[in-house]
mmCIF file of C-alpha atoms in Angstrom:
data_model
loop_
_atom_site.group_PDB
_atom_site.id
_atom_site.type_symbol
_atom_site.label_atom_id
_atom_site.label_comp_id
_atom_site.label_asym_id
_atom_site.label_seq_id
_atom_site.Cartn_x
_atom_site.Cartn_y
_atom_site.Cartn_z
ATOM 1 C CA MET J 1 21.056 131.245 60.523
ATOM 2 C CA VAL J 2 20.270 134.783 61.525
ATOM 3 C CA GLU J 3 22.564 137.303 59.918
ATOM 4 C CA PHE J 4 24.204 139.641 62.409
ATOM 5 C CA ASP J 5 25.069 143.107 61.259
ATOM 6 C CA VAL J 6 28.416 143.148 63.031
ATOM 7 C CA VAL J 7 30.563 146.190 63.577
ATOM 8 C CA SER J 8 34.341 145.853 63.434
ATOM 9 C CA LEU J 9 36.126 147.271 66.442
ATOM 10 C CA PRO J 10 39.339 149.266 65.942
ATOM 11 C CA GLU J 11 42.721 147.628 66.486
ATOM 12 C CA THR J 12 43.811 147.796 70.098
ATOM 13 C CA ASP J 13 47.092 147.191 71.893
ATOM 14 C CA HIS J 14 45.604 144.821 74.461
ATOM 15 C CA VAL J 15 47.218 142.525 77.003
ATOM 16 C CA ALA J 16 48.301 139.474 74.994
ATOM 17 C CA GLU J 17 49.729 135.979 75.343
ATOM 18 C CA GLY J 18 53.110 136.016 77.081
ATOM 19 C CA ASP J 19 52.414 139.284 78.911
ATOM 20 C CA THR J 20 52.036 139.472 82.675
ATOM 21 C CA ALA J 21 48.487 140.524 83.465
ATOM 22 C CA PRO J 22 48.807 143.961 85.141
ATOM 23 C CA ASP J 23 48.005 144.001 88.836
ATOM 24 C CA PHE J 24 45.108 146.102 90.108
ATOM 25 C CA THR J 25 42.937 146.448 93.200
ATOM 26 C CA ARG J 26 39.152 146.707 92.931
ATOM 27 C CA PRO J 27 36.151 145.494 94.941
ATOM 28 C CA LEU J 28 35.823 141.763 94.290
ATOM 29 C CA VAL J 29 32.276 140.460 94.615
ATOM 30 C CA ASN J 30 31.222 136.932 95.486
ATOM 31 C CA ASP J 31 27.725 135.653 96.163
ATOM 32 C CA GLU J 32 27.882 136.911 99.763
ATOM 33 C CA TYR J 33 29.991 140.082 100.087
ATOM 34 C CA TRP J 34 32.597 142.275 98.455
ATOM 35 C CA GLU J 35 35.957 143.593 99.551
ATOM 36 C CA ASP J 36 38.960 145.273 97.961
ATOM 37 C CA ARG J 37 41.299 142.651 96.557
ATOM 38 C CA ALA J 38 44.459 142.842 94.472
ATOM 39 C CA LEU J 39 44.582 140.564 91.433
ATOM 40 C CA ALA J 40 48.101 139.488 92.456
ATOM 41 C CA ASP J 41 46.784 138.289 95.827
ATOM 42 C CA VAL J 42 43.774 136.500 94.361
ATOM 43 C CA VAL J 43 45.587 134.601 91.600
ATOM 44 C CA ASP J 44 47.254 131.548 93.148
ATOM 45 C CA GLY J 45 46.800 129.038 90.344
ATOM 46 C CA PRO J 46 45.324 128.787 86.834
ATOM 47 C CA THR J 47 42.779 131.592 86.499
ATOM 48 C CA LEU J 48 40.313 132.576 83.814
ATOM 49 C CA LEU J 49 39.990 136.379 83.771
ATOM 50 C CA LEU J 50 36.879 137.442 81.867
ATOM 51 C CA PHE J 51 36.223 141.024 80.808
ATOM 52 C CA HIS J 52 32.662 141.652 79.739
ATOM 53 C CA PRO J 53 30.158 144.435 79.013
ATOM 54 C CA MET J 54 28.075 145.775 81.881
ATOM 55 C CA ASP J 55 25.854 143.374 83.788
ATOM 56 C CA GLY J 56 22.482 143.112 82.108
ATOM 57 C CA ALA J 57 23.819 143.243 78.548
ATOM 58 C CA PHE J 58 23.107 139.930 76.822
ATOM 59 C CA GLN J 59 26.810 139.360 76.138
ATOM 60 C CA GLY J 60 27.505 138.952 79.853
ATOM 61 C CA THR J 61 24.512 136.674 80.298
ATOM 62 C CA TYR J 62 25.711 134.447 77.436
ATOM 63 C CA LEU J 63 29.249 134.485 78.766
ATOM 64 C CA TYR J 64 28.290 133.243 82.242
ATOM 65 C CA ASN J 65 25.912 130.669 80.788
ATOM 66 C CA THR J 66 28.925 129.418 78.810
ATOM 67 C CA VAL J 67 31.076 129.391 81.965
ATOM 68 C CA ASP J 68 28.421 127.290 83.722
ATOM 69 C CA ASP J 69 27.815 124.982 80.748
ATOM 70 C CA HIS J 70 31.530 124.199 80.424
ATOM 71 C CA GLY J 71 32.076 123.945 84.189
ATOM 72 C CA TRP J 72 35.268 125.999 84.050
ATOM 73 C CA SER J 73 35.020 127.063 87.684
ATOM 74 C CA ASP J 74 35.445 123.387 88.641
ATOM 75 C CA ASP J 75 38.915 123.385 87.067
ATOM 76 C CA VAL J 76 40.271 126.924 87.463
ATOM 77 C CA ASP J 77 39.444 130.107 89.365
ATOM 78 C CA VAL J 78 37.085 132.241 87.302
ATOM 79 C CA LEU J 79 37.194 136.018 87.804
ATOM 80 C CA GLY J 80 35.074 138.526 85.892
ATOM 81 C CA VAL J 81 35.564 142.260 85.381
ATOM 82 C CA SER J 82 32.921 144.768 84.322
ATOM 83 C CA ILE J 83 32.002 148.391 84.936
ATOM 84 C CA SER J 84 28.912 147.400 86.918
ATOM 85 C CA THR J 85 28.534 148.049 90.628
ATOM 86 C CA PRO J 86 28.996 145.405 93.324
ATOM 87 C CA TYR J 87 25.211 145.382 93.819
ATOM 88 C CA ALA J 88 24.678 144.490 90.161
ATOM 89 C CA HIS J 89 27.366 141.791 90.330
ATOM 90 C CA LYS J 90 25.616 140.232 93.306
ATOM 91 C CA ARG J 91 22.336 140.077 91.372
ATOM 92 C CA LEU J 92 24.134 138.513 88.401
ATOM 93 C CA LEU J 93 25.827 135.901 90.597
ATOM 94 C CA ALA J 94 22.499 134.991 92.198
ATOM 95 C CA ASP J 95 21.339 133.703 88.793
ATOM 96 C CA ARG J 96 24.471 132.344 87.091
ATOM 97 C CA GLY J 97 28.256 132.121 87.293
ATOM 98 C CA ASP J 98 28.461 129.406 89.936
ATOM 99 C CA GLY J 99 31.706 129.812 91.886
ATOM 100 C CA VAL J 100 32.646 132.980 89.985
ATOM 101 C CA ARG J 101 33.839 136.245 91.566
ATOM 102 C CA ILE J 102 33.626 139.573 89.719
ATOM 103 C CA PHE J 103 35.683 142.760 90.036
ATOM 104 C CA SER J 104 33.848 146.070 89.858
ATOM 105 C CA ASP J 105 35.614 148.709 87.721
ATOM 106 C CA PRO J 106 33.054 151.503 87.210
ATOM 107 C CA GLY J 107 35.689 154.031 86.106
ATOM 108 C CA ALA J 108 37.011 151.526 83.537
ATOM 109 C CA ASP J 109 40.610 152.318 84.502
ATOM 110 C CA VAL J 110 41.531 148.645 84.688
ATOM 111 C CA ILE J 111 39.718 148.039 81.411
ATOM 112 C CA GLU J 112 41.697 150.920 79.839
ATOM 113 C CA GLU J 113 44.974 149.569 81.197
ATOM 114 C CA TYR J 114 44.264 146.175 79.647
ATOM 115 C CA GLY J 115 43.591 147.864 76.280
ATOM 116 C CA LEU J 116 39.958 146.763 76.213
ATOM 117 C CA ALA J 117 38.058 150.064 76.389
ATOM 118 C CA HIS J 118 35.071 150.427 74.080
ATOM 119 C CA ASP J 119 33.020 153.588 73.811
ATOM 120 C CA VAL J 120 29.530 152.367 72.996
ATOM 121 C CA ASP J 121 27.573 154.621 70.664
ATOM 122 C CA GLY J 122 24.598 156.289 72.311
ATOM 123 C CA MET J 123 25.776 155.921 75.937
ATOM 124 C CA THR J 124 27.687 159.147 76.430
ATOM 125 C CA GLY J 125 30.108 159.164 79.332
ATOM 126 C CA ILE J 126 30.245 155.389 79.685
ATOM 127 C CA THR J 127 33.417 153.514 78.815
ATOM 128 C CA GLU J 128 32.663 149.840 78.344
ATOM 129 C CA SER J 129 34.846 146.754 78.123
ATOM 130 C CA ARG J 130 35.014 144.729 74.974
ATOM 131 C CA PRO J 131 34.604 141.035 75.728
ATOM 132 C CA ALA J 132 37.927 139.335 76.449
ATOM 133 C CA VAL J 133 39.068 136.035 77.926
ATOM 134 C CA LEU J 134 42.555 135.751 79.438
ATOM 135 C CA LEU J 135 43.802 132.484 80.875
ATOM 136 C CA LEU J 136 46.514 133.164 83.471
ATOM 137 C CA ASP J 137 48.901 130.837 85.195
ATOM 138 C CA ALA J 138 49.784 131.200 88.897
ATOM 139 C CA ASP J 139 52.249 134.065 88.268
ATOM 140 C CA ARG J 140 49.743 135.977 86.069
ATOM 141 C CA THR J 141 51.435 135.118 82.790
ATOM 142 C CA VAL J 142 48.829 135.169 80.031
ATOM 143 C CA GLU J 143 48.742 131.655 78.531
ATOM 144 C CA HIS J 144 45.768 132.201 76.251
ATOM 145 C CA ALA J 145 44.096 135.405 75.143
ATOM 146 C CA TRP J 146 40.979 136.135 73.154
ATOM 147 C CA VAL J 147 39.750 139.685 72.613
ATOM 148 C CA ALA J 148 36.652 140.603 70.635
ATOM 149 C CA SER J 149 37.395 142.392 67.381
ATOM 150 C CA GLU J 150 33.735 142.729 66.368
ATOM 151 C CA HIS J 151 30.640 144.007 68.151
ATOM 152 C CA PRO J 152 29.113 141.681 69.154
ATOM 153 C CA GLU J 153 31.467 138.721 69.213
ATOM 154 C CA PHE J 154 31.552 135.713 71.516
ATOM 155 C CA PRO J 155 34.485 133.597 72.683
ATOM 156 C CA ASP J 156 34.961 130.083 71.327
ATOM 157 C CA GLY J 157 34.139 127.850 74.290
ATOM 158 C CA GLU J 158 35.963 124.850 72.869
ATOM 159 C CA ALA J 159 39.176 126.820 72.342
ATOM 160 C CA ILE J 160 38.987 127.865 76.005
ATOM 161 C CA ASP J 161 38.283 124.256 77.022
ATOM 162 C CA ASP J 162 41.492 123.232 75.265
ATOM 163 C CA ALA J 163 43.516 126.054 76.824
ATOM 164 C CA VAL J 164 42.205 125.240 80.313
ATOM 165 C CA ALA J 165 42.936 121.534 79.833
ATOM 166 C CA GLY J 166 46.454 122.373 78.632
ATOM 167 C CA LEU J 167 47.172 124.429 81.720
ATOM 168 C CA VAL J 168 45.516 122.226 84.323
ATOM 169 C CA ASP J 169 46.877 118.840 83.180
ATOM 170 C CA MET T 1 52.179 141.717 103.337
ATOM 171 C CA SER T 2 50.558 140.089 106.345
ATOM 172 C CA GLU T 3 46.815 139.587 106.393
ATOM 173 C CA PRO T 4 44.875 141.848 108.738
ATOM 174 C CA GLN T 5 43.607 139.848 111.712
ATOM 175 C CA ILE T 6 40.340 141.772 111.973
ATOM 176 C CA THR T 7 37.527 141.414 109.446
ATOM 177 C CA LEU T 8 34.679 143.935 109.523
ATOM 178 C CA TYR T 9 31.300 143.115 107.963
ATOM 179 C CA ARG T 10 29.576 146.352 107.077
ATOM 180 C CA LEU T 11 26.805 147.977 105.119
ATOM 181 C CA GLN T 12 27.408 150.951 102.876
ATOM 182 C CA ALA T 13 26.500 154.235 104.656
ATOM 183 C CA CYS T 14 25.561 152.515 107.923
ATOM 184 C CA PRO T 15 26.427 155.017 110.716
ATOM 185 C CA PHE T 16 27.034 152.250 113.269
ATOM 186 C CA CYS T 17 29.510 150.624 110.875
ATOM 187 C CA GLU T 18 31.287 153.955 110.318
ATOM 188 C CA ARG T 19 31.598 154.329 114.069
ATOM 189 C CA VAL T 20 33.509 151.043 114.218
ATOM 190 C CA VAL T 21 35.682 152.133 111.283
ATOM 191 C CA ARG T 22 36.530 155.368 113.139
ATOM 192 C CA THR T 23 37.631 153.366 116.160
ATOM 193 C CA LEU T 24 39.699 150.970 114.031
ATOM 194 C CA ASP T 25 41.384 153.962 112.383
ATOM 195 C CA GLU T 26 41.987 155.726 115.695
ATOM 196 C CA LEU T 27 43.685 152.607 117.023
ATOM 197 C CA ASP T 28 45.594 152.230 113.735
ATOM 198 C CA LEU T 29 44.331 148.663 113.374
ATOM 199 C CA PRO T 30 44.435 147.106 109.882
ATOM 200 C CA TYR T 31 41.206 145.342 108.900
ATOM 201 C CA ARG T 32 39.526 143.620 106.001
ATOM 202 C CA SER T 33 36.388 145.451 104.984
ATOM 203 C CA ARG T 34 33.563 143.267 103.644
ATOM 204 C CA TYR T 35 30.385 144.888 102.384
ATOM 205 C CA VAL T 36 27.120 142.974 102.512
ATOM 206 C CA GLU T 37 23.635 143.635 101.131
ATOM 207 C CA PRO T 38 21.084 145.947 102.726
ATOM 208 C CA MET T 39 18.524 143.112 102.568
ATOM 209 C CA HIS T 40 18.652 141.394 105.933
ATOM 210 C CA SER T 41 17.741 138.035 104.398
ATOM 211 C CA GLU T 42 20.814 138.175 102.127
ATOM 212 C CA ARG T 43 23.384 138.409 104.886
ATOM 213 C CA ASN T 44 23.955 134.707 105.448
ATOM 214 C CA VAL T 45 27.698 135.178 105.680
ATOM 215 C CA VAL T 46 27.249 137.462 108.694
ATOM 216 C CA LYS T 47 24.862 135.010 110.321
ATOM 217 C CA ARG T 48 27.370 132.229 109.723
ATOM 218 C CA VAL T 49 30.293 134.022 111.349
ATOM 219 C CA SER T 50 28.499 135.878 114.153
ATOM 220 C CA GLY T 51 25.236 134.023 114.749
ATOM 221 C CA ALA T 52 23.153 137.078 113.774
ATOM 222 C CA ARG T 53 22.524 139.009 110.571
ATOM 223 C CA SER T 54 23.123 142.442 112.097
ATOM 224 C CA VAL T 55 25.997 144.690 111.048
ATOM 225 C CA PRO T 56 28.500 145.870 111.994
ATOM 226 C CA ALA T 57 30.082 142.601 113.011
ATOM 227 C CA ILE T 58 33.772 141.875 113.477
ATOM 228 C CA VAL T 59 35.882 138.747 113.555
ATOM 229 C CA ASP T 60 39.223 139.110 115.334
ATOM 230 C CA ARG T 61 41.432 136.135 114.612
ATOM 231 C CA GLU T 62 44.110 137.507 116.937
ATOM 232 C CA THR T 63 41.885 136.923 119.963
ATOM 233 C CA GLY T 64 39.286 134.530 118.540
ATOM 234 C CA VAL T 65 36.538 137.052 119.300
ATOM 235 C CA THR T 66 33.469 137.507 117.094
ATOM 236 C CA MET T 67 31.119 140.341 117.961
ATOM 237 C CA SER T 68 28.078 142.348 116.821
ATOM 238 C CA GLU T 69 26.630 145.715 117.982
ATOM 239 C CA SER T 70 28.780 148.802 117.456
ATOM 240 C CA ALA T 71 28.842 149.887 121.133
ATOM 241 C CA ASN T 72 30.114 146.452 122.154
ATOM 242 C CA ILE T 73 32.665 146.403 119.362
ATOM 243 C CA VAL T 74 34.008 149.881 120.151
ATOM 244 C CA GLU T 75 34.316 148.968 123.817
ATOM 245 C CA TYR T 76 36.047 145.704 122.942
ATOM 246 C CA LEU T 77 38.501 147.386 120.555
ATOM 247 C CA ASN T 78 39.372 150.161 122.984
ATOM 248 C CA GLY T 79 39.712 147.676 125.837
ATOM 249 C CA THR T 80 41.872 145.269 123.849
ATOM 250 C CA TYR T 81 43.979 147.581 121.700
ATOM 251 C CA GLY T 82 43.609 151.033 123.272
ATOM 252 C CA GLU T 83 45.895 152.644 125.823
ATOM 253 C CA GLY T 84 45.638 150.764 129.060
ATOM 254 C CA GLY T 85 44.150 147.799 127.202
ATOM 255 C CA ALA T 86 45.348 144.254 127.663
#
């Protein structure tokens, strides 16, 4: 077992279970095009909303490999959010994240509103998202929430499996 | 909120696409704006809806019309929705 030298992230008042996920409009990217979409218009059933660090960072790569391995997009809508551009999202979706769509939030305003902002040391001027997984029902109520409290930290795929199964059944 | 009937497929900073946007705005027509990739080979969605990979392309569900080429589109929009149009 390789020992990580993990950094604890400060406490944050993030969107949590029982909250209604705040609405926002951002370009939503699929494997063919992007267009402005409002979260409230896109969510029409159980939805996994994934916040992740910018495309290219290994955390996002791992996250979408996990999404594909568990086949979550077969059971629920899977939506990502990162600060990367639509062009970067399209490249990411060409390689992984089958059936996933990703919002582009370069100014990190949505990320800030969700209480997930993370200023990464050594990248001045860039506000990142900490990894977070929110499972929403059709009216955007948060049924399950996981937010990283260490850097790096990865979501527990089996816990998400259980939450998805609980909401879909 | 009702869905706009017109969908525009466009490329960022494409002057011909902006020309169509100007006409849509002048006619006060709501539209869905879908950006595609600069790489011609990656515009399968445009090929699927319009038969060609060129942008701009519009789909008008109100009339059932799908069209490419900005001059054609501008003429169509003015003729259909402009003053004196059908």
